[in-house]
Amino acid sequence: MRWPNRKKKNPSGGSDKDWFVLRFKRPGFTIGVAPYVGERPVPLKYFPAIWS
């Protein structure tokens, strides 16, 4: 599957769920295991605790 080459003023990444739903035409779920930090990416400082 190829993604269209669209440029946005403020681009953001998609998720594996988005790819899965588009590719397989089935429901997809993403399980969040990080602490809630608001509507923004989780800071990398949380990675060691999440990983363990």
Short mmCIF file of N, CA, C and O in Angstrom, two decimals, residues 29-37 42-43 46-52:
data_model
loop_
_atom_site.label_atom_id
_atom_site.label_comp_id
_atom_site.label_asym_id
_atom_site.label_seq_id
_atom_site.Cartn_x
_atom_site.Cartn_y
_atom_site.Cartn_z
N PHE A 29 -7.00 -1.82 17.04
CA PHE A 29 -6.94 -1.25 18.38
C PHE A 29 -5.50 -0.93 18.75
O PHE A 29 -4.59 -1.68 18.42
N THR A 30 -5.32 0.16 19.43
CA THR A 30 -4.01 0.53 19.97
C THR A 30 -4.16 0.60 21.48
O THR A 30 -5.01 1.32 21.99
N ILE A 31 -3.34 -0.16 22.18
CA ILE A 31 -3.40 -0.18 23.63
C ILE A 31 -2.35 0.79 24.16
O ILE A 31 -1.16 0.65 23.86
N GLY A 32 -2.78 1.76 24.93
CA GLY A 32 -1.86 2.73 25.52
C GLY A 32 -1.36 2.24 26.87
O GLY A 32 -2.15 1.87 27.72
N VAL A 33 -0.05 2.22 27.05
CA VAL A 33 0.53 1.76 28.31
C VAL A 33 1.29 2.86 29.03
O VAL A 33 1.86 2.62 30.08
N ALA A 34 1.28 4.04 28.47
CA ALA A 34 2.02 5.16 29.05
C ALA A 34 1.09 5.97 29.96
O ALA A 34 -0.13 5.92 29.82
N PRO A 35 1.67 6.74 30.88
CA PRO A 35 0.82 7.62 31.68
C PRO A 35 0.20 8.70 30.80
O PRO A 35 0.78 9.09 29.79
N TYR A 36 -0.96 9.18 31.18
CA TYR A 36 -1.62 10.21 30.40
C TYR A 36 -0.87 11.52 30.57
O TYR A 36 -0.64 11.97 31.69
N VAL A 37 -0.48 12.13 29.47
CA VAL A 37 0.26 13.40 29.51
C VAL A 37 -0.46 14.47 28.69
O VAL A 37 0.15 15.46 28.29
N VAL A 42 3.92 11.15 24.26
CA VAL A 42 4.50 10.86 25.57
C VAL A 42 5.99 11.17 25.52
O VAL A 42 6.69 10.71 24.62
N PRO A 43 6.51 11.94 26.48
CA PRO A 43 7.94 12.26 26.48
C PRO A 43 8.79 11.00 26.62
O PRO A 43 8.41 10.02 27.28
N TYR A 46 9.71 8.74 29.84
CA TYR A 46 8.86 7.68 30.38
C TYR A 46 9.20 6.30 29.79
O TYR A 46 8.71 5.29 30.29
N PHE A 47 10.00 6.25 28.76
CA PHE A 47 10.26 4.99 28.07
C PHE A 47 10.80 3.88 28.97
O PHE A 47 10.28 2.76 28.93
N PRO A 48 11.83 4.13 29.81
CA PRO A 48 12.34 3.02 30.62
C PRO A 48 11.28 2.39 31.53
O PRO A 48 11.20 1.17 31.64
N ALA A 49 10.44 3.20 32.14
CA ALA A 49 9.39 2.66 33.03
C ALA A 49 8.34 1.89 32.22
O ALA A 49 7.86 0.84 32.66
N ILE A 50 7.99 2.41 31.05
CA ILE A 50 7.00 1.73 30.21
C ILE A 50 7.55 0.39 29.74
O ILE A 50 6.88 -0.62 29.77
N TRP A 51 8.80 0.37 29.33
CA TRP A 51 9.42 -0.84 28.81
C TRP A 51 9.51 -1.93 29.88
O TRP A 51 9.26 -3.09 29.62
N SER A 52 9.86 -1.53 31.10
CA SER A 52 10.00 -2.54 32.16
C SER A 52 8.63 -2.98 32.65
O SER A 52 8.41 -4.07 33.04
#
